[in-house]
Structures are given as C-alpha cells and as structure tokens.
CSV table of C-alpha atoms and ligand atoms in Angstrom, one decimal:
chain,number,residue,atom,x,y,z
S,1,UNK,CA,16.5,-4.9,13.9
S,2,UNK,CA,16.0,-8.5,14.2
S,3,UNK,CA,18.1,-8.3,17.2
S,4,UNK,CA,15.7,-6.5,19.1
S,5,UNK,CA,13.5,-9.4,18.9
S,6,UNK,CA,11.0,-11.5,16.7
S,7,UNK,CA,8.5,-9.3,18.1
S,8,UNK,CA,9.2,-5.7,19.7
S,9,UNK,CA,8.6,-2.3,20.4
S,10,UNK,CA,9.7,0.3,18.2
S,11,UNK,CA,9.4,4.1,20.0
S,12,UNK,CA,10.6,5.8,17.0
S,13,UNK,CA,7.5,4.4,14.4
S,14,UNK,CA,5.2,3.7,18.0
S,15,UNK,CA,4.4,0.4,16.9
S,16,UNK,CA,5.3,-3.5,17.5
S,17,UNK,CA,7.4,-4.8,15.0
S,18,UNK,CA,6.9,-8.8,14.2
S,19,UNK,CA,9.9,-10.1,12.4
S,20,UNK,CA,9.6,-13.9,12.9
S,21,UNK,CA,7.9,-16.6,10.9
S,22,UNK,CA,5.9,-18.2,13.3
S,23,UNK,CA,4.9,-14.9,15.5
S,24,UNK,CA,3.7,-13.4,12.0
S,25,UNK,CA,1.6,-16.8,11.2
S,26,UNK,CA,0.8,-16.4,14.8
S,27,UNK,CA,-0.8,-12.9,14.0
S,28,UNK,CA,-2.4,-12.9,10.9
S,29,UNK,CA,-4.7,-16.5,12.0
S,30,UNK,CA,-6.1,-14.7,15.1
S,31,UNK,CA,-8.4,-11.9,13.4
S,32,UNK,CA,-10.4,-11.1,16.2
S,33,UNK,CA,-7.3,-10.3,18.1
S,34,UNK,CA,-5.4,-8.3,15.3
S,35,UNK,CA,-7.9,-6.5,13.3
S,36,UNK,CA,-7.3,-5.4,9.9
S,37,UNK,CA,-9.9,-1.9,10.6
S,38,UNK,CA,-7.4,0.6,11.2
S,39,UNK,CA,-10.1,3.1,10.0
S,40,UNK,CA,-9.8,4.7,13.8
S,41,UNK,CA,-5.5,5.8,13.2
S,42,UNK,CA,-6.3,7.2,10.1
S,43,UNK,CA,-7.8,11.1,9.9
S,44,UNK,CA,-11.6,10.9,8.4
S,45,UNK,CA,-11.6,12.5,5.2
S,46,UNK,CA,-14.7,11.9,2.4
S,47,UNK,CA,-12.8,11.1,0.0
S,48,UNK,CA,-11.6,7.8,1.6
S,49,UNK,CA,-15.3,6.7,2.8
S,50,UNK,CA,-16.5,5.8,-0.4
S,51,UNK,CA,-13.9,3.1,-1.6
S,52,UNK,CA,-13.4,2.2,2.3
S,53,UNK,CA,-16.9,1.1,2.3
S,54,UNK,CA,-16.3,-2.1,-0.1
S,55,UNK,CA,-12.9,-2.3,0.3
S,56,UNK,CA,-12.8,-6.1,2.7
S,57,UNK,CA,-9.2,-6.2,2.7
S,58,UNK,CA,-9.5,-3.6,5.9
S,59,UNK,CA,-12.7,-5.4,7.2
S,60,UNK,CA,-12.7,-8.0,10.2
S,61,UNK,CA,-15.9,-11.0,10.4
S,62,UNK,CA,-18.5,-11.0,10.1
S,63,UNK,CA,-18.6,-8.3,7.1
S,64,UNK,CA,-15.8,-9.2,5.6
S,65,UNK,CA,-17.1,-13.3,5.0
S,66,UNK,CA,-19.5,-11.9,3.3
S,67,UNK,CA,-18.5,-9.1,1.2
S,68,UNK,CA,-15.5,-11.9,0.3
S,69,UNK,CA,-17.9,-14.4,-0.3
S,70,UNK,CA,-19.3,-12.5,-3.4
S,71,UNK,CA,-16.3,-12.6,-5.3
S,72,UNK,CA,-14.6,-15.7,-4.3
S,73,UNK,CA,-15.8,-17.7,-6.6
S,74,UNK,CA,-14.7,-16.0,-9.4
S,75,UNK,CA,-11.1,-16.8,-8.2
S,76,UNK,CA,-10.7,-20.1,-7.7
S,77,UNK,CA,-7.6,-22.3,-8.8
S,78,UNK,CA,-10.0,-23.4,-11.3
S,79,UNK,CA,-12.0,-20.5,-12.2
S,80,UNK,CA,-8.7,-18.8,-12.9
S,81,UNK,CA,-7.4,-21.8,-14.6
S,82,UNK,CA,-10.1,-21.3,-17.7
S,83,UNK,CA,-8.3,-17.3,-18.3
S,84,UNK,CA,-5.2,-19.6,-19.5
S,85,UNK,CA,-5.8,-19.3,-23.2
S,86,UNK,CA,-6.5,-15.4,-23.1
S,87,UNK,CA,-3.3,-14.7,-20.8
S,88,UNK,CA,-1.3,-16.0,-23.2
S,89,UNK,CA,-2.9,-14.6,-26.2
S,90,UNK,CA,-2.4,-11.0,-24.1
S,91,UNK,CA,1.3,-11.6,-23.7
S,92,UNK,CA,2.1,-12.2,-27.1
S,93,UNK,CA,0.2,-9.7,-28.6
S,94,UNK,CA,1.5,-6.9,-26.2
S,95,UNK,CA,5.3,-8.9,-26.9
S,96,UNK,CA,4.5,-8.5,-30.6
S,97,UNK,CA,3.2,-4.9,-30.6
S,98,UNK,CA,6.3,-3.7,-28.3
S,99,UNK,CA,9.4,-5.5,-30.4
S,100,UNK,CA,11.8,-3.0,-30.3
S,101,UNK,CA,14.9,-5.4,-32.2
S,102,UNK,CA,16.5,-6.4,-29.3
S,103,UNK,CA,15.6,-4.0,-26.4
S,104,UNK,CA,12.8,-4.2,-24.2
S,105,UNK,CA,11.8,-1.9,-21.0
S,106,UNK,CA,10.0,-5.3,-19.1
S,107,UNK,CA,7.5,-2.8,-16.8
S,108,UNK,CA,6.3,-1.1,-19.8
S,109,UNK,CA,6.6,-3.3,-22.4
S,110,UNK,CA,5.0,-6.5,-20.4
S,111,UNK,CA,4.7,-6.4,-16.4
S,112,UNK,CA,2.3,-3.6,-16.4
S,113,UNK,CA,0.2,-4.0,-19.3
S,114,UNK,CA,-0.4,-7.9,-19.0
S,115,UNK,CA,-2.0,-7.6,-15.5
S,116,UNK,CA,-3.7,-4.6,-15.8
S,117,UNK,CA,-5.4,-6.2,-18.8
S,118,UNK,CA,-6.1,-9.1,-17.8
S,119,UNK,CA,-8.4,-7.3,-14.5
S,120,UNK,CA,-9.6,-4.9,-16.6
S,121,UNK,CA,-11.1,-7.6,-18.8
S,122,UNK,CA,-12.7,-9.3,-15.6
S,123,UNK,CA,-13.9,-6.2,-14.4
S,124,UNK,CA,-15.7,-4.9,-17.2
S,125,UNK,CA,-13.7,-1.9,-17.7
S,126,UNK,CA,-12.4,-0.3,-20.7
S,127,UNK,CA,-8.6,-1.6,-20.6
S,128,UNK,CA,-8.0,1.2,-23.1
S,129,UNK,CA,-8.0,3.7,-19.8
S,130,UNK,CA,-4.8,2.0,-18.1
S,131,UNK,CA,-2.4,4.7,-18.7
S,132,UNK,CA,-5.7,6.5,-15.7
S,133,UNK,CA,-5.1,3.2,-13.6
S,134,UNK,CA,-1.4,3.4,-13.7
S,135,UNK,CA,-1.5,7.1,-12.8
S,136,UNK,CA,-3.8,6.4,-9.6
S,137,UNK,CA,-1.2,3.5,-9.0
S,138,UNK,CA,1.7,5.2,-8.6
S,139,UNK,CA,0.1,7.7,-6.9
S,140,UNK,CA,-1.0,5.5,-4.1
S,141,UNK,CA,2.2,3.3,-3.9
S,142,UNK,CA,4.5,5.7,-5.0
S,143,UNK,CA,4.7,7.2,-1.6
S,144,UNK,CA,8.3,8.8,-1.6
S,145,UNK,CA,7.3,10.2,2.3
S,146,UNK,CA,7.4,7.1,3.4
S,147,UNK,CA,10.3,6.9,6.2
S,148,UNK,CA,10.9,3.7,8.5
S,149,UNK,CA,12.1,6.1,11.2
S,150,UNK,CA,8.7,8.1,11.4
S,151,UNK,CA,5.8,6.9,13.2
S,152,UNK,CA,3.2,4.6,11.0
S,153,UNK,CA,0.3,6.6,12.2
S,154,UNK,CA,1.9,10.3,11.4
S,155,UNK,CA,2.8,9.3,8.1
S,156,UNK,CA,-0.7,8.0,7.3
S,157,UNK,CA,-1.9,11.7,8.0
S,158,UNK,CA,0.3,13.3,5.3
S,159,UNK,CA,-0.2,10.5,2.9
S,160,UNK,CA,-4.0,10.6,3.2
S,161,UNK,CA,-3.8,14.3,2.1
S,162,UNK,CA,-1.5,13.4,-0.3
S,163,UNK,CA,-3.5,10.7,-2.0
S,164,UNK,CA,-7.1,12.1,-2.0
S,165,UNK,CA,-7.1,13.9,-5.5
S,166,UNK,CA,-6.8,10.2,-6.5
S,167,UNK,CA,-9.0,9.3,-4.8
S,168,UNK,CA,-11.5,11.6,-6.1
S,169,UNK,CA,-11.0,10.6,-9.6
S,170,UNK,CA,-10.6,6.8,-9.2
S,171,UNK,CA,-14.3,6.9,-7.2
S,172,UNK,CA,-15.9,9.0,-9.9
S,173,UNK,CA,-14.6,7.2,-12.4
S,174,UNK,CA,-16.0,4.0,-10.9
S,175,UNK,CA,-19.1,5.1,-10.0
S,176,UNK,CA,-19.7,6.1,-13.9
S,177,UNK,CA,-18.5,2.7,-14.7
S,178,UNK,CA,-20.8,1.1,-12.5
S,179,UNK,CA,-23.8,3.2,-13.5
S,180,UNK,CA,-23.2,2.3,-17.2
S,181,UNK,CA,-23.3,-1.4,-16.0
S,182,UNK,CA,-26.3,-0.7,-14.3
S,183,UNK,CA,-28.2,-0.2,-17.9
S,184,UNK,CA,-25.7,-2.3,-19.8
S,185,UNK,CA,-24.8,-5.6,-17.6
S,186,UNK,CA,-22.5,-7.5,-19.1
S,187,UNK,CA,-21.1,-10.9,-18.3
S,188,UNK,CA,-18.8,-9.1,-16.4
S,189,UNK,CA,-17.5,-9.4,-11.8
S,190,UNK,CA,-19.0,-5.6,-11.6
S,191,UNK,CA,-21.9,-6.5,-13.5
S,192,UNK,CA,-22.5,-9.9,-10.9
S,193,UNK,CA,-21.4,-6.8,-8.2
S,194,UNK,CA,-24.3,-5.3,-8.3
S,195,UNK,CA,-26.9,-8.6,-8.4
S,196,UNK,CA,-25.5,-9.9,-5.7
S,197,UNK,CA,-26.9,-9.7,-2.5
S,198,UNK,CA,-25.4,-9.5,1.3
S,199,UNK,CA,-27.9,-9.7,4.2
S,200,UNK,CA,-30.9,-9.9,1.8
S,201,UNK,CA,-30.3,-6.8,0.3
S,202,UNK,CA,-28.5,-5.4,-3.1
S,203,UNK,CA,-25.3,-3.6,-3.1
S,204,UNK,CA,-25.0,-0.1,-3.2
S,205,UNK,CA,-23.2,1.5,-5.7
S,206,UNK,CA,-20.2,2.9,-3.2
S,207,UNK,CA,-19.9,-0.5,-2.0
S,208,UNK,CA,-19.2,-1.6,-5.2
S,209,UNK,CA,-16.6,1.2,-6.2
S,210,UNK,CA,-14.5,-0.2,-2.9
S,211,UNK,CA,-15.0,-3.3,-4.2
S,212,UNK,CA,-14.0,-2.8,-8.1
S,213,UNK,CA,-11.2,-0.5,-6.9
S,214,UNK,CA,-9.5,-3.0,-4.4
S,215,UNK,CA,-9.7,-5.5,-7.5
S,216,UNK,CA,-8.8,-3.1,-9.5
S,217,UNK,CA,-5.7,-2.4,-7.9
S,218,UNK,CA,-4.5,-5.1,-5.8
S,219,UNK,CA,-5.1,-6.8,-9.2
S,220,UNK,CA,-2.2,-5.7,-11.2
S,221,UNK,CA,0.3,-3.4,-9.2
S,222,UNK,CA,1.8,-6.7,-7.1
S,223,UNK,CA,1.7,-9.1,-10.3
S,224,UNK,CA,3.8,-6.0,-12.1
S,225,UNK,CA,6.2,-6.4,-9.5
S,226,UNK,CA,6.5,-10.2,-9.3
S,227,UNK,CA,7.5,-10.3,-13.1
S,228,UNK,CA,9.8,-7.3,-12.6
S,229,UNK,CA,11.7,-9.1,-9.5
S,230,UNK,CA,11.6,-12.5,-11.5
S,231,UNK,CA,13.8,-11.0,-14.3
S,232,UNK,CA,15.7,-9.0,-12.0
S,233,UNK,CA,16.3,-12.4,-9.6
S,234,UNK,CA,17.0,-14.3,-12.9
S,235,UNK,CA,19.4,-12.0,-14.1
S,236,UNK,CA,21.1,-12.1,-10.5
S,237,UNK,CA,21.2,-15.9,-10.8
S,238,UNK,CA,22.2,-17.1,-14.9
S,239,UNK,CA,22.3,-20.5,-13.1
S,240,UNK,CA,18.9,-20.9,-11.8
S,241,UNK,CA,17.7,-19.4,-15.4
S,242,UNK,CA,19.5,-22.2,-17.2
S,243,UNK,CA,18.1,-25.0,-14.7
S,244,UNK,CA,14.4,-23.5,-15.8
S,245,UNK,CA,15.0,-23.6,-19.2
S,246,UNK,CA,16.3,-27.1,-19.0
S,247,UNK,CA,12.9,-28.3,-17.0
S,248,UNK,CA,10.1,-25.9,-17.3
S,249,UNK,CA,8.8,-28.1,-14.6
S,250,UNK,CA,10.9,-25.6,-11.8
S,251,UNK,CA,9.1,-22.6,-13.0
S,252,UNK,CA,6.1,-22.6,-10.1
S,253,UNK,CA,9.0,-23.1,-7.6
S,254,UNK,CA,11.1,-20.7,-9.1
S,255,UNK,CA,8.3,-18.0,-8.7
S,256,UNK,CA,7.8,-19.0,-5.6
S,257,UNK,CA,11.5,-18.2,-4.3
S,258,UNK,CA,10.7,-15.0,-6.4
S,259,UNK,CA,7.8,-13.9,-4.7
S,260,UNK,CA,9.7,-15.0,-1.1
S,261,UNK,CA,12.8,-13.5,-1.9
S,262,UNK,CA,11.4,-10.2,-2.7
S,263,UNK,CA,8.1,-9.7,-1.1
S,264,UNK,CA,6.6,-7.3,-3.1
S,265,UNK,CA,4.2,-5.8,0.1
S,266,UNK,CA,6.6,-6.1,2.4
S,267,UNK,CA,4.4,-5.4,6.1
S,268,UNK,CA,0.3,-5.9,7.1
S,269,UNK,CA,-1.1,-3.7,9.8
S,270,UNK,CA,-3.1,-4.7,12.4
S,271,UNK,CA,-4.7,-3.5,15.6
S,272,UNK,CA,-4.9,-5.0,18.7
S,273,UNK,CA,-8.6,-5.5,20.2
S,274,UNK,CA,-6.8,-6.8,23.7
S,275,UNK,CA,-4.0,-7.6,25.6
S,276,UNK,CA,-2.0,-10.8,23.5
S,277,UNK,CA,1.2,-12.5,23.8
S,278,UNK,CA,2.9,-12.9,21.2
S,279,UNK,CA,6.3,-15.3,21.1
S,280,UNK,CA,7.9,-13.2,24.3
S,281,UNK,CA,6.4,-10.4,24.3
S,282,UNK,CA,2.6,-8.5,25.4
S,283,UNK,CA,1.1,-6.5,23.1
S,284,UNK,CA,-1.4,-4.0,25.0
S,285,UNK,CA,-5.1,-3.9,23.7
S,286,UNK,CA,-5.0,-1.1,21.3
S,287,UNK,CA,-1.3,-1.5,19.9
S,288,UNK,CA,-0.8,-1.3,16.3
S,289,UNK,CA,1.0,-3.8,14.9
S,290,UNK,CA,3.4,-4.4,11.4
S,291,UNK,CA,3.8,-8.0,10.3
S,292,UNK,CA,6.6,-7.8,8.2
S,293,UNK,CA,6.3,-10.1,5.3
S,294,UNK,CA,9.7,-9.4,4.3
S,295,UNK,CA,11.3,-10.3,7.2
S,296,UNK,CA,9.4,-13.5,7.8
S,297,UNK,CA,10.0,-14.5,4.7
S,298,UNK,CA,13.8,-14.5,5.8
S,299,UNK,CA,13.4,-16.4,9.2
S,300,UNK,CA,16.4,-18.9,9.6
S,301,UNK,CA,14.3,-20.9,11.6
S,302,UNK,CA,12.2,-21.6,8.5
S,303,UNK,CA,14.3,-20.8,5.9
S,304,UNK,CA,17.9,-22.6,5.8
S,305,UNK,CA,20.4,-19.4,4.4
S,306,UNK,CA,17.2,-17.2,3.9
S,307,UNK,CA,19.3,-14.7,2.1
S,308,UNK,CA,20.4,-17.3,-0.8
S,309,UNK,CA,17.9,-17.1,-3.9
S,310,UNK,CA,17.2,-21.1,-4.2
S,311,UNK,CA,14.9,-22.2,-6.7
S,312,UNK,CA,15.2,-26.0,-5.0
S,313,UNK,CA,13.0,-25.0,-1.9
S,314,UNK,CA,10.4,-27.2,-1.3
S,315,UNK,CA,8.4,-26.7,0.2
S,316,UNK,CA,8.6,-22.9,0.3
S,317,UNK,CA,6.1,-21.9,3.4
S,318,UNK,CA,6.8,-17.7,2.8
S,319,UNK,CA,3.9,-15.6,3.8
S,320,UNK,CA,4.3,-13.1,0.3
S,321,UNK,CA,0.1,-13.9,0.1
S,322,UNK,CA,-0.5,-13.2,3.6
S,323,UNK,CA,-2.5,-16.0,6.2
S,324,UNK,CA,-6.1,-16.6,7.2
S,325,UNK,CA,-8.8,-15.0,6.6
S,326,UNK,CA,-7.5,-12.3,4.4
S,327,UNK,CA,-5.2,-14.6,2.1
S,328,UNK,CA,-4.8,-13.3,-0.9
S,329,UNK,CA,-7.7,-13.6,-3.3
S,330,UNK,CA,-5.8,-13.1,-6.2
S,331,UNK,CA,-2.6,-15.7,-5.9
S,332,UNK,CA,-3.8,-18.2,-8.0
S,333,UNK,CA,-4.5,-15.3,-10.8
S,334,UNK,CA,-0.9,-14.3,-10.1
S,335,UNK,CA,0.9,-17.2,-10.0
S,336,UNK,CA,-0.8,-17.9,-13.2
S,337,UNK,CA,-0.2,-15.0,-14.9
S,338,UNK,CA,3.3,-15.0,-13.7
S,339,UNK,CA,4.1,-18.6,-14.6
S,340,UNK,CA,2.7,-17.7,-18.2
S,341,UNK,CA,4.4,-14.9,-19.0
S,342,UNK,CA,7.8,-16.5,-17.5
S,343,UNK,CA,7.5,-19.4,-19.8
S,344,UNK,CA,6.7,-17.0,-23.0
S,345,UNK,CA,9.6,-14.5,-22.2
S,346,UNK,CA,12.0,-18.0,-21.2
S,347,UNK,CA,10.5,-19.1,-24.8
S,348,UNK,CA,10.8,-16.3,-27.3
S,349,UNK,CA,14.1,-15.1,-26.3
S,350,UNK,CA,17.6,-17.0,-26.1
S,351,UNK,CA,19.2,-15.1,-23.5
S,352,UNK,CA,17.6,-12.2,-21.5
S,353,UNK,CA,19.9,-9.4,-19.6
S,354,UNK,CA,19.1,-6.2,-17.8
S,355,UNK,CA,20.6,-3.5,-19.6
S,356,UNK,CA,23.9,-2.1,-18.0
S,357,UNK,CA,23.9,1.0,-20.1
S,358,UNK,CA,20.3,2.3,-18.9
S,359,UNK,CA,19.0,2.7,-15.1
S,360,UNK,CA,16.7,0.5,-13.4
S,361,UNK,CA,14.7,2.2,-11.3
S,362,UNK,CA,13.4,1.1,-8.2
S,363,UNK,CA,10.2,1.9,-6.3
S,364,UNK,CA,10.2,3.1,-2.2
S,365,UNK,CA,11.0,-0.5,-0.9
S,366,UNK,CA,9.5,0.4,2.6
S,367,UNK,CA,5.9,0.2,0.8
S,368,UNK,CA,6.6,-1.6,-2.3
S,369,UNK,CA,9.1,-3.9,-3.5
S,370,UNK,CA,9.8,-3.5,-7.4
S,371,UNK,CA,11.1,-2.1,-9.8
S,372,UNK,CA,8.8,0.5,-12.2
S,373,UNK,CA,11.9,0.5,-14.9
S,374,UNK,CA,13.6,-2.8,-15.8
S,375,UNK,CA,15.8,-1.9,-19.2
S,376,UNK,CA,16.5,-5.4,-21.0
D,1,HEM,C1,-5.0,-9.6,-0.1
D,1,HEM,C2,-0.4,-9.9,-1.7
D,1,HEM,C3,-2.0,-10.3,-6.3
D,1,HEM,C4,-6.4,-9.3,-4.8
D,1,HEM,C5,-3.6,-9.7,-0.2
D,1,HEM,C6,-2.8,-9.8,1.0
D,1,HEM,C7,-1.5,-9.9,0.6
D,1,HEM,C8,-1.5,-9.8,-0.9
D,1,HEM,C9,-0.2,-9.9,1.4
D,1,HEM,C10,-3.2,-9.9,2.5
D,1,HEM,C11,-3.5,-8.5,3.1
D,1,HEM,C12,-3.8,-8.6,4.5
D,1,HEM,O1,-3.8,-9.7,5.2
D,1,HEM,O2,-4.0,-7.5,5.1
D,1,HEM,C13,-0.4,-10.0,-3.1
D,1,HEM,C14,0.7,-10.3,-3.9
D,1,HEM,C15,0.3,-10.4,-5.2
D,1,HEM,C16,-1.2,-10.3,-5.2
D,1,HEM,C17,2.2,-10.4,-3.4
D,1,HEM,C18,1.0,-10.7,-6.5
D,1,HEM,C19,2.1,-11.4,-6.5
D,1,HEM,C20,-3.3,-10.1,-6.3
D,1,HEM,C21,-4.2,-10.1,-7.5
D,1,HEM,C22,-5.4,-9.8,-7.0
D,1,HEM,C23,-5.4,-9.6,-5.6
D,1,HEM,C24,-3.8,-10.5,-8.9
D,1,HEM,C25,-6.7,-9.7,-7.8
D,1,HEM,C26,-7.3,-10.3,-8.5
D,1,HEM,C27,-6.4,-9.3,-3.4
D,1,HEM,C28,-7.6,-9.1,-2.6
D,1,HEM,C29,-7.2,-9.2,-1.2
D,1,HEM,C30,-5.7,-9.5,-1.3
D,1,HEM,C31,-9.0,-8.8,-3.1
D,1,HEM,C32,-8.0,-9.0,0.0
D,1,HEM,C33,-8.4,-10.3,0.5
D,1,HEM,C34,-9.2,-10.2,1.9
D,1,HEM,O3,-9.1,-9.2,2.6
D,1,HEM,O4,-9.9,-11.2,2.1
D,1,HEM,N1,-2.8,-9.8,-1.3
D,1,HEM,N2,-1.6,-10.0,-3.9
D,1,HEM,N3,-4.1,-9.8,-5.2
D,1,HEM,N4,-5.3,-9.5,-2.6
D,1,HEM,FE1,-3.5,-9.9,-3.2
C-alpha cells in the first residue's frame, strides 16, 4: 500500500499507516507526540493490570526513564559482552544433546532453547520450566485472528480475551518466583528488582512481575526468530553463506541484513497526544498510529534494491530495534547471541540445507516474522 503514501489513512484497520524510513524515524524520536500507552484502546481486564504495571515498553517519560533506568545497566554492550563464554558453552551443549546424525529441527533443537536459556539464567528462573514459557509464547504471538483488514483496536478486544488464561498463569507464576527471591536473593536481575528503588521507594511485587515478564519474553521469542530467518536467508542465498565462511568478519553485517530483511516485529503502535505532521500528511490528536518496521526497513530512499538480501550493506540504518527512547534494550544480547550461535552452526557443520522433504512452518507474519519449524 505504499502507493497510498509514506504515511496514510487506512479506513478499513482506522488507523495511520507509516511506511517510510524517515517518517517512521520521524515518529518513534518524538515520544511525547506518539505515546507508547495505548492502555486507553484496549478493554480493562485484571488480568492485564498486573504485568502492565512494570511493563516500560508501553510507558511514556517520566515513568518509563526510570523504571528503564533500573535494568539498563545490566545490558550494556559490555555487560552483555562478559555472558560470551556461557552463550557458547549453552550452544554446544544443547548442539550436543540434540545430534540427531544429520537432521536437525533449528527452532527446537537451537533457536528456542539458546535464548530462552540464556534469560532465564539472568532472571533467576528455573530454565528447566521453558516448555511453561514457550507455551505462554505462542500463546501471545501466536495470534492466528490477527487480519490486516480488521481494525487494530477491534482485534485487540478479541485477543485480550483470548490471551488472559495466559496471563493468569504467567503472573502467578512470577509472583511465586519473586516471592521465593524475596527469602532467597540471589545474584540474580529479579533479585536486584526488588532492591532497587524508583522515587525513594522499593518496588512492589506486580511491578516487578511486568518487569520479569517483559524480559522474560521480549528476551527470547525475537532472538528465536532472528536465528530461524538467518538460516532460512542463508539457505535462500548459498552465496552470501560461502562469503561468511570465507571471512567470519561479515557475520555482524550479515545479521544485520537478516534482522532488516525480515523484521521479526514488523509494526509499533503509537497514540497521538496532538495534532502532528507527519512527511504530507496531519495526524489528528488522538489517532493511533502503526510504524511499520517492515516496511521501513524496505524504503528505496534508504535502501538501494531494498528487496535484494545483501550482506555488503554498510551501513545498514534498518529500524528492526526500534528508535529513541524505547530502543531495544536487548540488541546487544541479541546480536550477541545471534552472532555466536551463527558462527558455531557455520563451524560444526559443512554444509547446512532446509529440508525439502519436511514443512517449515511459518508463524502469522502480520504479528511475527518467523518461522516456529525450520527442518534442516
Ligand atoms: C524493545 C525488537 C531482542 C528486550 C524493543 C523494540 C523493538 C524490539 C522493535 C521497541 C518497541 C517500541 O518502541 O515500542 C527486538 C528484536 C529483537 C529483540 C527484533 C531480537 C532480534 C530483545 C532481547 C531482549 C529485549 C534479547 C531482552 C533482554 C526489550 C525490552 C524493550 C524492547 C525490555 C523495551 C524497551 C523500552 O521500552 O525502553 N525490542 N528485540 N529485546 N526490547 Fe527488544
């Protein structure tokens, strides 16, 4: 629909649609024109309060500085750097235990259980519980009602309803985790959770289930599906693959075109607070917004033959991460985790193919792009 415009109205999904590079940039710096609290289109239900309560990524300043503040430090370039050692170790071992000759599912086998680990471990929690966390993961983002032709704010409705059971048992479960960290701290980000302090007082212990839970999730679902579309992109492109394994040195830029080519959350919602341009056209004060990630990431003004998979771009300004105030806290763990995992798959085995005899299955690309069944 780029036709339409870089930025327009769509009637069918009531929203404005922003397609183009810099209109998206444009967007996602201005937070006190586009906020992320969409709390007032979605229907109240309990279930939601709890995790909503710590969960920044839907919070505009000043809260969200400071709820961010308390775990930024824990995921810094370099602070993430030091989890280098126990990434690999993770990857091999998992490798090892999954060996199957020469077949390998790479969702089950790796792309979900490295991750998941690895925040699990940083958390506090037992990692011996991910098959729970993978359930509550595909129930939030497997989301098979979602329909670009309905409206963004009528599908919330049914998918809130759809999702709370989850809910329910990812906030109980969280709570009990917390409450055991309570008694037992450990040298654990949960156990720091609930020292810290915001506006001279201690978190509460819902706060910190929005908190763990963002982590929790946002921690390993996208880094699954950067590893899934890497092998799938690879496969797509022997060339690119032998290139890499000539100079490791193009890996980082080759998971970069990965991570541009297919964005694995696609669109950001925002709110308008008042009446904005944007590139040609006014958004009205109250309009919701969708940034679409995706389709920035494709912008021929930015991106010479956007649809090309290039490893050679440099630099490679996509907008997978997001902008501002909300980047992602967790890139530098995932292009870590990504570039080590790469490198040990690229390491251990010759050649790698997706299976033509099996299916690979693909999740609902309007809310997620991946695969959740990658047959090797
Ligand atoms: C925020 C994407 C991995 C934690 C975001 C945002 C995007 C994103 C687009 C911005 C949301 C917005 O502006 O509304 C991704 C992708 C990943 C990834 C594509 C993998 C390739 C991770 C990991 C973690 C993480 C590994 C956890 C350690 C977060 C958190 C936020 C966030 C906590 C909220 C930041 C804020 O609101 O200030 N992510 N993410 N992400 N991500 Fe990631």
């Amino acid at each position: 629909s780029r036709q339409r415009g870089q930025v327009h109205y769509d009637d069918r999904q009531q929203c404005w649609q922003i397609l183009g590079h810099p209109e998206a940039e444009a967007v996602l710096a201005d937070p006190a024109t586009f906020s992320s609290d969409l709390s007032d289109l979605l229907p109240q239900q309990e279930d939601f309060e709890l995790f909503e309560r710590g969960n920044f990524v839907r919070m505009d300043p000043p809260r969200h500085r400071m709820l961010r503040g308390l775990v930024s430090q824990a995921f810094t370039p370099r602070m993430v750097a030091g989890l280098t050692p126990r990434i690999a170790e993770v990857t091999e071992e998992i490798l090892d235990a999954s060996d199957g000759g020469d077949r390998l599912d790479l969702i089950e086998d790796l792309a979900y259980p490295l991750p998941v680990i690895v925040i699990a471990e940083l958390l506090g929690i037992p990692t011996s519980d991910r098959p729970v966390f993978r359930r509550w993961a595909d129930a939030l983002f497997e989301r098979g009602d979602v329909d670009p032709d309905q409206s963004l704010t009528s599908v919330s409705e049914e998918a809130v309803k759809a999702v709370a059971p989850t809910m329910r048992e990812m906030n109980a479960y969280l709570l009990e985790h917390i409450r055991n960290r309570r008694v037992n701290p450990g040298d654990d980000l949960t156990s720091k959770l609930l020292q810290a302090q915001v506006d001279g007082r201690r978190l509460d212990d819902g706060e910190i289930v929005g908190f763990v839970g963002l982590l929790l999730l946002a921690g390993h679902i996208t880094t699954t599906a950067t590893l899934g579309n890497a092998v799938l992109g690879f496969d797509e492109h022997p060339d690119a693959v032998v290139e890499v394994r000539v100079d490791p040195t193009l890996l980082p830029a080759a998971i970069e075109e990965v991570l541009r080519h297919r964005t694995p959350f696609p669109r950001l919602g925002r709110l308008a607070t008042t009446d904005v341009a944007v590139g040609d056209a006014v958004i009205p004060a109250r309009g919701v917004v969708v940034v679409w990630l995706a389709a920035a990431n494709r912008d021929e003004r930015v991106f010479a033959e956007p649809n090309r998979f290039d490893i050679h771009r440099v630099p490679n300004p996509h907008l997978t991460f997001g902008r501002g105030i909300h980047f992602c806290l967790g890139a530098p763990l995932a292009r870590l985790e990504a570039k080590i995992a790469l490198g040990i798959l690229l390491e251990r085995y010759r050649e790698i193919r997706v299976a033509t005899d099996a299916p690979v299955e693909h999740r609902n690309p309007w809310v997620m792009v991946s695969v959740s069944k990658l047959p090797l």
